[in-house]
Coordinates of C-alpha atoms in Angstrom, one line a residue:
X1 CA 117.8 150.2 122.5
X2 CA 121.3 149.3 122.7
X3 CA 121.2 145.1 123.2
X4 CA 120.9 144.0 119.3
X5 CA 123.3 146.1 118.8
X6 CA 125.9 145.2 121.3
X7 CA 124.8 142.4 121.0
X8 CA 126.0 142.8 117.0
X9 CA 129.8 143.6 118.6
X10 CA 130.3 140.8 120.6
X11 CA 129.4 138.3 117.5
X12 CA 132.3 140.2 115.8
X13 CA 134.8 139.1 117.6
X14 CA 133.7 135.5 117.2
X15 CA 133.4 135.8 113.6
X16 CA 137.7 137.0 113.2
X17 CA 139.0 136.8 110.4
X18 CA 142.6 134.6 109.2
X19 CA 145.5 135.8 107.0
X20 CA 147.4 133.6 104.1
X21 CA 150.5 134.7 105.6
X22 CA 151.9 137.9 105.7
X23 CA 152.5 138.4 109.5
X24 CA 155.4 140.6 108.5
X25 CA 153.4 143.4 106.3
X26 CA 153.5 147.1 107.6
X27 CA 149.7 148.7 107.2
X28 CA 150.8 152.4 107.4
X29 CA 147.6 155.1 108.3
X30 CA 147.6 159.1 107.0
X31 CA 145.7 160.8 110.0
X32 CA 144.7 159.9 112.7
X33 CA 141.5 160.6 113.1
X34 CA 138.2 158.7 113.6
X35 CA 138.6 157.2 110.4
X36 CA 142.3 155.9 110.7
X37 CA 142.5 155.3 114.0
X38 CA 139.1 152.8 113.4
X39 CA 140.6 151.7 110.6
X40 CA 142.9 150.9 113.9
X41 CA 140.2 149.5 115.4
X42 CA 138.5 147.5 112.7
X43 CA 141.7 145.8 111.5
X44 CA 143.0 144.2 114.6
X45 CA 139.6 144.0 116.1
X46 CA 138.6 142.0 112.7
X47 CA 141.5 139.7 112.2
X48 CA 143.2 137.5 115.5
X49 CA 145.5 135.3 114.7
X50 CA 148.2 137.6 112.5
X51 CA 149.4 141.3 113.2
X52 CA 151.0 143.5 110.6
X53 CA 152.7 146.4 111.7
X54 CA 150.4 149.6 112.4
X55 CA 151.5 153.0 111.7
X56 CA 149.7 156.3 111.7
X57 CA 150.8 159.6 110.3
X58 CA 149.0 162.6 112.1
X59 CA 150.3 166.4 110.6
X60 CA 148.6 168.2 113.9
X61 CA 150.5 167.8 117.5
X62 CA 147.4 165.7 118.6
X63 CA 145.3 163.3 117.7
X64 CA 141.7 163.2 116.1
X65 CA 141.6 165.5 113.0
X66 CA 138.9 167.3 113.2
X67 CA 137.2 166.2 116.2
X68 CA 138.7 168.5 118.3
X69 CA 138.1 170.5 121.3
X70 CA 139.5 175.0 122.1
X71 CA 139.4 176.0 125.3
X72 CA 138.9 179.2 126.7
X73 CA 138.4 180.7 129.6
X74 CA 140.1 177.8 130.9
X75 CA 138.0 175.2 129.8
X76 CA 138.0 173.4 127.2
X77 CA 134.9 173.1 124.4
X78 CA 134.1 171.0 121.0
X79 CA 135.2 172.5 118.1
X80 CA 134.9 170.6 115.5
X81 CA 132.4 167.4 115.3
X82 CA 130.7 168.1 118.6
X83 CA 126.8 164.8 119.4
X84 CA 125.9 162.1 117.6
X85 CA 122.8 160.5 117.2
X86 CA 121.6 157.9 119.5
X87 CA 121.7 155.3 117.4
X88 CA 125.7 155.8 115.9
X89 CA 126.3 151.8 117.6
X90 CA 130.4 152.2 116.5
X91 CA 130.9 154.9 118.3
X92 CA 128.0 154.4 121.3
X93 CA 129.8 151.1 121.4
X94 CA 133.5 152.9 121.7
X95 CA 132.5 154.4 124.8
X96 CA 132.1 150.7 126.5
X97 CA 135.2 149.7 124.6
X98 CA 137.4 152.7 126.3
X99 CA 135.1 152.9 129.4
X100 CA 134.3 156.4 128.6
X101 CA 131.7 158.6 130.2
X102 CA 128.3 159.8 127.5
X103 CA 127.5 163.5 128.3
X104 CA 123.5 164.9 126.9
X105 CA 124.0 168.2 126.0
X106 CA 122.7 171.6 126.9
X107 CA 120.9 171.7 123.7
X108 CA 119.4 167.7 123.0
X109 CA 117.4 169.2 125.8
X110 CA 113.7 169.7 125.7
X111 CA 114.0 173.7 127.5
X112 CA 116.2 175.1 125.0
X113 CA 115.3 178.0 123.7
X114 CA 115.2 178.3 119.9
X115 CA 115.0 181.6 117.5
X116 CA 116.1 181.7 114.4
X117 CA 116.8 185.3 113.2
X118 CA 115.7 186.4 109.6
X119 CA 118.1 189.3 109.7
X120 CA 115.2 192.3 110.9
X121 CA 113.8 190.2 113.6
X122 CA 113.2 186.4 115.2
X123 CA 110.5 184.6 112.7
X124 CA 110.7 182.0 115.6
X125 CA 111.1 181.8 119.4
X126 CA 110.8 179.8 121.9
X127 CA 110.0 179.9 125.2
X128 CA 113.2 180.6 126.9
X129 CA 112.5 179.1 131.0
X130 CA 115.2 177.7 133.3
X131 CA 113.9 175.5 136.6
X132 CA 116.0 173.8 138.9
X133 CA 112.2 171.8 138.6
X134 CA 112.1 169.3 136.3
X135 CA 108.7 169.0 135.5
X136 CA 108.6 172.2 135.2
X137 CA 111.2 172.3 131.8
X138 CA 109.0 169.6 130.7
X139 CA 106.0 171.4 130.7
X140 CA 107.7 174.6 129.3
X141 CA 108.5 171.0 126.6
X142 CA 105.5 171.1 126.1
X143 CA 103.9 174.3 125.2
X144 CA 107.6 174.2 122.7
X145 CA 105.6 171.7 120.4
X146 CA 103.2 173.1 121.0
X147 CA 103.9 176.1 119.3
X148 CA 106.7 174.7 116.5
X149 CA 102.7 171.9 116.4
X150 CA 100.6 175.6 115.5
X151 CA 103.1 177.2 113.2
X152 CA 104.7 174.1 110.6
X153 CA 101.7 170.9 111.0
X154 CA 101.0 167.9 110.4
X155 CA 104.6 168.8 108.0
X156 CA 106.6 168.3 111.2
X157 CA 105.1 164.8 112.0
X158 CA 105.6 164.2 107.3
X159 CA 109.9 165.6 108.4
X160 CA 110.3 163.0 111.4
X161 CA 108.9 160.2 109.2
X162 CA 111.8 160.7 106.2
X163 CA 114.8 161.2 109.2
X164 CA 113.6 157.6 110.6
X165 CA 113.1 156.0 107.7
X166 CA 117.0 156.9 106.4
X167 CA 118.1 156.1 110.3
X168 CA 116.9 153.1 109.8
X169 CA 118.0 152.6 106.6
X170 CA 121.9 153.4 107.7
X171 CA 121.1 150.6 110.4
X172 CA 122.0 148.2 107.7
X173 CA 125.7 148.5 108.5
X174 CA 125.3 146.8 111.4
X175 CA 124.4 143.9 110.4
X176 CA 126.5 141.1 110.8
X177 CA 129.7 140.0 108.1
X178 CA 127.9 136.8 107.3
X179 CA 125.6 138.3 105.7
X180 CA 126.9 141.7 105.3
X181 CA 129.1 142.7 102.1
X182 CA 132.4 144.3 102.1
X183 CA 132.6 146.7 99.6
X184 CA 134.9 147.6 96.7
X185 CA 132.9 151.3 95.8
X186 CA 131.0 153.9 98.1
X187 CA 128.8 153.8 95.4
X188 CA 127.5 150.1 95.9
X189 CA 128.2 150.2 99.5
X190 CA 124.9 152.7 99.5
X191 CA 122.0 151.3 97.0
X192 CA 123.1 148.3 99.0
X193 CA 121.6 149.7 101.8
X194 CA 118.3 152.5 100.3
X195 CA 120.6 155.7 100.6
X196 CA 122.1 156.0 96.8
X197 CA 119.0 157.5 95.7
X198 CA 119.3 160.3 97.8
X199 CA 123.0 162.5 96.5
X200 CA 121.1 162.0 93.4
X201 CA 119.0 164.9 94.2
X202 CA 118.8 167.9 96.1
X203 CA 117.7 167.8 99.4
X204 CA 115.2 171.4 98.8
X205 CA 114.2 168.4 95.6
X206 CA 113.6 165.2 98.5
X207 CA 111.4 167.4 101.0
X208 CA 109.0 169.1 98.0
X209 CA 108.3 166.7 96.0
X210 CA 109.0 163.2 97.4
X211 CA 108.1 164.1 101.1
X212 CA 105.6 166.9 100.6
X213 CA 106.8 168.7 103.7
X214 CA 105.1 172.7 103.9
X215 CA 107.6 175.1 102.4
X216 CA 107.6 177.6 105.3
X217 CA 109.3 175.2 107.5
X218 CA 111.7 173.9 104.9
X219 CA 112.7 178.6 104.4
X220 CA 113.0 177.9 108.8
X221 CA 113.4 174.5 110.5
X222 CA 115.8 172.1 107.6
X223 CA 117.2 175.5 106.8
X224 CA 118.5 176.1 110.6
X225 CA 118.7 172.4 110.8
X226 CA 121.4 172.4 107.7
X227 CA 123.1 175.4 108.5
X228 CA 124.1 174.8 111.7
X229 CA 125.3 171.2 110.9
X230 CA 126.7 171.4 107.2
X231 CA 127.2 175.1 106.9
X232 CA 125.4 175.3 103.7
X233 CA 121.4 176.1 102.5
X234 CA 118.6 173.2 102.3
X235 CA 120.0 173.1 97.6
X236 CA 122.9 170.6 99.8
X237 CA 122.5 166.7 98.8
X238 CA 119.7 164.9 99.9
X239 CA 121.0 162.4 101.7
X240 CA 123.8 164.5 103.8
X241 CA 120.6 167.5 104.5
X242 CA 118.2 163.7 106.1
X243 CA 121.8 163.3 108.8
X244 CA 121.4 167.6 109.1
X245 CA 118.5 166.4 110.3
X246 CA 118.8 164.1 113.2
X247 CA 121.7 165.2 114.4
X248 CA 119.0 168.0 115.6
X249 CA 116.8 165.0 116.6
X250 CA 116.2 164.5 120.2
X251 CA 119.0 162.2 122.6
X252 CA 122.1 163.6 120.9
X253 CA 124.5 162.5 122.7
X254 CA 128.7 163.3 123.4
X255 CA 131.4 162.1 125.9
X256 CA 132.6 164.0 128.3
X257 CA 135.8 165.2 128.0
X258 CA 135.8 165.9 124.7
X259 CA 135.4 163.7 121.7
X260 CA 138.9 163.2 121.0
X261 CA 139.7 160.7 123.5
X262 CA 137.4 158.1 120.7
X263 CA 140.3 158.9 118.4
X264 CA 142.7 158.4 121.1
X265 CA 141.6 155.4 122.7
X266 CA 140.9 153.3 119.8
X267 CA 144.6 154.2 118.8
X268 CA 146.0 153.4 122.3
X269 CA 144.1 149.3 122.3
X270 CA 144.7 149.0 118.9
X271 CA 149.0 149.1 119.5
X272 CA 150.1 151.7 117.3
X273 CA 153.5 153.0 116.3
X274 CA 151.2 157.0 116.2
X275 CA 154.3 159.1 114.4
X276 CA 152.8 162.8 115.7
X277 CA 153.7 166.0 113.9
X278 CA 154.9 164.3 111.2
X279 CA 153.0 164.9 107.4
X280 CA 153.0 163.1 104.3
X281 CA 153.7 164.6 100.9
X282 CA 154.4 162.3 99.1
X283 CA 153.0 158.0 98.1
X284 CA 154.9 156.0 95.6
X285 CA 154.3 153.2 94.5
X286 CA 157.3 150.6 94.0
X287 CA 155.9 147.1 92.7
X288 CA 156.1 145.3 96.1
X289 CA 155.2 148.0 98.1
X290 CA 154.7 152.1 99.1
X291 CA 156.7 154.3 100.1
X292 CA 156.3 156.8 102.0
X293 CA 157.8 160.5 102.5
X294 CA 157.5 163.0 105.3
X295 CA 158.0 166.7 105.0
X296 CA 160.4 165.7 107.9
X297 CA 162.6 163.7 105.2
X298 CA 161.9 159.9 106.6
X299 CA 161.1 157.4 104.2
X300 CA 158.3 154.5 104.5
X301 CA 157.5 151.1 103.0
X302 CA 154.0 150.0 103.4
X303 CA 152.8 147.4 101.9
X304 CA 149.4 148.5 101.8
X305 CA 148.0 152.0 103.1
X306 CA 145.2 154.1 104.0
X307 CA 144.5 157.3 102.8
X308 CA 142.3 158.7 106.1
X309 CA 142.5 162.5 105.0
X310 CA 140.1 164.9 102.9
X311 CA 142.6 165.0 99.8
X312 CA 140.5 168.1 98.2
X313 CA 142.7 169.9 99.8
X314 CA 146.3 167.8 100.2
X315 CA 149.8 168.0 98.9
X316 CA 150.7 164.5 98.8
X317 CA 151.6 163.6 95.5
X318 CA 150.9 160.3 94.2
X319 CA 153.4 158.2 92.4
X320 CA 151.5 156.6 89.5
X321 CA 148.8 159.2 89.8
X322 CA 145.9 158.4 91.0
X323 CA 142.6 160.4 90.3
X324 CA 139.5 161.8 92.1
X325 CA 136.3 163.5 91.3
X326 CA 136.9 167.6 91.8
X327 CA 135.1 168.5 95.3
X328 CA 135.8 171.1 97.2
X329 CA 135.6 171.3 101.0
X330 CA 132.7 173.9 102.9
X331 CA 134.9 175.4 105.2
X332 CA 133.1 176.4 108.6
X333 CA 134.2 179.4 110.5
X334 CA 133.6 179.1 114.2
X335 CA 134.7 182.5 116.2
X336 CA 134.3 181.3 120.4
X337 CA 134.2 184.2 122.2
X338 CA 134.2 184.7 126.0
X339 CA 131.7 188.0 127.1
X340 CA 127.9 189.2 126.6
X341 CA 125.4 189.2 123.0
X342 CA 125.0 192.5 122.7
X343 CA 120.9 192.6 122.6
X344 CA 121.3 195.7 120.6
X345 CA 122.6 194.1 118.3
X346 CA 118.9 191.1 117.5
X347 CA 116.1 194.9 119.2
X348 CA 115.6 193.8 123.1
X349 CA 116.3 195.2 125.6
X350 CA 118.1 192.1 128.2
X351 CA 120.9 189.1 126.6
X352 CA 118.2 187.4 128.7
X353 CA 116.0 187.4 126.4
X354 CA 118.3 185.9 123.9
X355 CA 117.4 182.3 123.1
X356 CA 120.1 180.3 123.4
X357 CA 120.5 179.3 120.1
X358 CA 119.8 182.0 117.6
X359 CA 119.7 180.4 114.2
X360 CA 119.7 182.1 110.8
X361 CA 117.7 181.2 107.3
X362 CA 119.1 181.5 104.4
X363 CA 120.1 185.1 104.1
X364 CA 123.3 186.4 101.9
X365 CA 122.8 190.2 104.0
X366 CA 123.2 187.2 107.6
X367 CA 127.2 187.1 108.8
X368 CA 127.1 184.1 110.9
X369 CA 125.1 181.0 110.9
X370 CA 124.0 180.2 114.2
X371 CA 125.6 181.8 117.9
X372 CA 125.5 179.4 120.9
X373 CA 125.7 179.8 124.6
X374 CA 127.4 176.5 125.5
X375 CA 128.4 177.4 129.0
X376 CA 126.9 179.8 131.5
X377 CA 128.8 181.4 134.0
X378 CA 126.6 184.6 135.3
X379 CA 124.3 186.6 133.9
X380 CA 126.7 189.2 132.2
X381 CA 129.6 186.2 131.8
X382 CA 129.1 183.7 129.3
X383 CA 131.0 181.7 126.7
X384 CA 128.8 181.4 123.1
X385 CA 130.5 180.0 119.8
X386 CA 129.4 181.3 116.6
X387 CA 129.6 179.6 112.9
X388 CA 129.8 181.3 109.6
X389 CA 130.7 181.1 106.2
X390 CA 133.1 184.0 106.7
X391 CA 135.4 184.6 109.1
X392 CA 134.4 187.5 112.0
X393 CA 136.1 190.7 112.0
X394 CA 136.9 192.5 115.6
X395 CA 134.1 194.8 113.8
X396 CA 131.7 192.4 114.1
X397 CA 131.6 190.9 116.7
X398 CA 132.6 194.0 118.5
X399 CA 128.6 195.2 117.4
X400 CA 126.9 191.4 118.0
X401 CA 129.0 191.3 121.7
X402 CA 129.0 194.1 124.3
X403 CA 131.2 192.5 126.1
X404 CA 134.0 190.1 124.4
X405 CA 137.0 188.8 127.6
X406 CA 138.3 186.6 125.1
X407 CA 138.1 185.5 121.8
X408 CA 138.9 181.6 119.4
X409 CA 138.9 181.3 115.9
X410 CA 139.5 178.2 114.0
X411 CA 138.9 177.7 110.7
X412 CA 137.7 174.1 109.6
X413 CA 138.3 172.6 106.4
X414 CA 135.3 170.5 108.1
X415 CA 133.3 168.8 105.7
X416 CA 132.5 168.5 101.6
X417 CA 130.2 171.0 100.5
X418 CA 127.9 168.6 99.2
X419 CA 125.6 169.5 95.4
X420 CA 123.5 166.7 94.0
X421 CA 124.0 164.0 92.1
X422 CA 127.5 164.2 94.0
X423 CA 129.9 161.7 92.6
X424 CA 132.3 159.4 94.8
X425 CA 136.2 158.9 94.8
X426 CA 137.4 155.1 94.6
X427 CA 137.6 153.2 97.7
X428 CA 141.1 151.3 96.2
X429 CA 142.9 155.0 94.7
X430 CA 144.8 152.8 92.2
X431 CA 142.9 148.5 92.1
X432 CA 145.7 147.4 94.1
X433 CA 146.4 148.4 98.3
X434 CA 146.6 152.2 98.0
X435 CA 142.6 153.0 100.3
X436 CA 140.7 156.2 100.9
X437 CA 137.9 155.7 103.3
X438 CA 137.5 159.8 102.8
X439 CA 135.6 158.9 99.5
X440 CA 132.4 158.0 101.8
X441 CA 132.2 161.6 102.8
X442 CA 130.8 162.6 99.7
X443 CA 127.5 160.9 101.3
X444 CA 127.8 162.8 104.4
X445 CA 130.4 163.7 106.7
X446 CA 130.3 163.1 110.7
X447 CA 132.4 160.9 113.2
X448 CA 130.3 158.1 112.5
X449 CA 130.0 157.4 108.5
X450 CA 133.7 157.9 108.9
X451 CA 133.9 154.8 112.0
X452 CA 131.6 152.9 108.4
X453 CA 133.6 153.2 105.6
X454 CA 137.0 152.8 108.0
X455 CA 135.4 149.5 109.3
X456 CA 134.7 148.8 105.1
X457 CA 138.4 149.8 104.3
X458 CA 139.0 147.4 106.8
X459 CA 136.9 144.1 106.1
X460 CA 139.1 145.5 102.7
X461 CA 142.7 145.0 103.8
X462 CA 142.1 141.6 105.2
X463 CA 139.9 140.4 102.1
X464 CA 141.6 141.9 99.0
X465 CA 145.8 141.7 100.7
X466 CA 146.0 139.3 103.6
X467 CA 143.1 136.7 101.7
X468 CA 141.0 137.1 104.3
X469 CA 138.1 134.7 104.1
X470 CA 135.2 137.6 104.7
X471 CA 131.8 135.4 102.5
X472 CA 130.4 138.4 100.5
X473 CA 133.0 141.0 98.9
X474 CA 131.1 143.9 96.8
X475 CA 132.8 144.4 93.5
X476 CA 132.1 147.5 91.8

């Protein structure tokens, strides 16, 4: 399966771009997440004859941005972007390049048990049986598949076909640069791949009118995926919804030891001057260069500046001002609990009867979107991750959990609040050399979409500032 993208990756190394001068140029990147680190990586990969200075600024003390881990019970768990699709080829190639080890999360296993909670009981509950015998787990998975098919029928097949069709369109972004254009706007980038129309209507509209899924499947399984992956309902825009559904499929994976290692590794191999714990608070265009001023009182001169962090809740001041469409971030509260869930809360006799993933339908009465088991130490000692739209008060947690040894809370401005039709910020914020990676995030917010957008931004920089010979530059 992976020979094709790896072959392309090798070809791209041969198809490097040369620049017309500008050896002494400085490229400043704001943000050390997968977007910023990927821009640095692709700038180095595609320009082998010139070597601009690259600075990355990160306001936190560690790199990774929204790919982060949290420590509870002395063990690290993913707190941000946690899973990757088997066809996320940039991320896959990053792990090969950086000698990182891939693993399959327990939630990707066929015998992983699912319960859909409506506040009164489990409207869906798959078999919950673990065995050291692989054949037993396969049998459990088989019967769970039959159970779901009996509930949702052939709509399951239609749903899978819709997801596969969307993923296959996204694969166009892995074509070689000799046939794939470089885009100056997210709109044109999406139109070229045949994905733009999915940003014009809601997921619910697409699934009802286009795919014609059964209402029960949309109300339950589809809603579960959008709530777990994006904290939002099926009123989410269509493309983000399709990406959310793809992230709940088979074969998903993660990096052993934490996905943040991809960002850290790309920075390490890209000859970057990294400024940790330094926040940029203003960017001023002074004619031949941009002046970046940090909260530490430092000033930096950069011929090219890349914003690789969402501007929605940013305090960066631009001179002259830049204009981006108003957008809200969807805040997801991730609460990690070491202890034991309370069976009384769910109306069962024992904690062992509660599925490993408790997901919820769209109902304002429900205080959480999901509760999942991250690790089981014993029958009475586990680590859980709770997703919710609002902060979880101690009193609420004490009703859901009979034991709480340790609790860690994180409030993520995790992804855009999606609403069709989506409006996209420009990739080029000022018509000169101020670039915005996160403009593409209104299509879908994932590790891979950030990497795809970052590659396009790197190619834009090479073509527009370094005058690299790129076959196709698709202008807005």
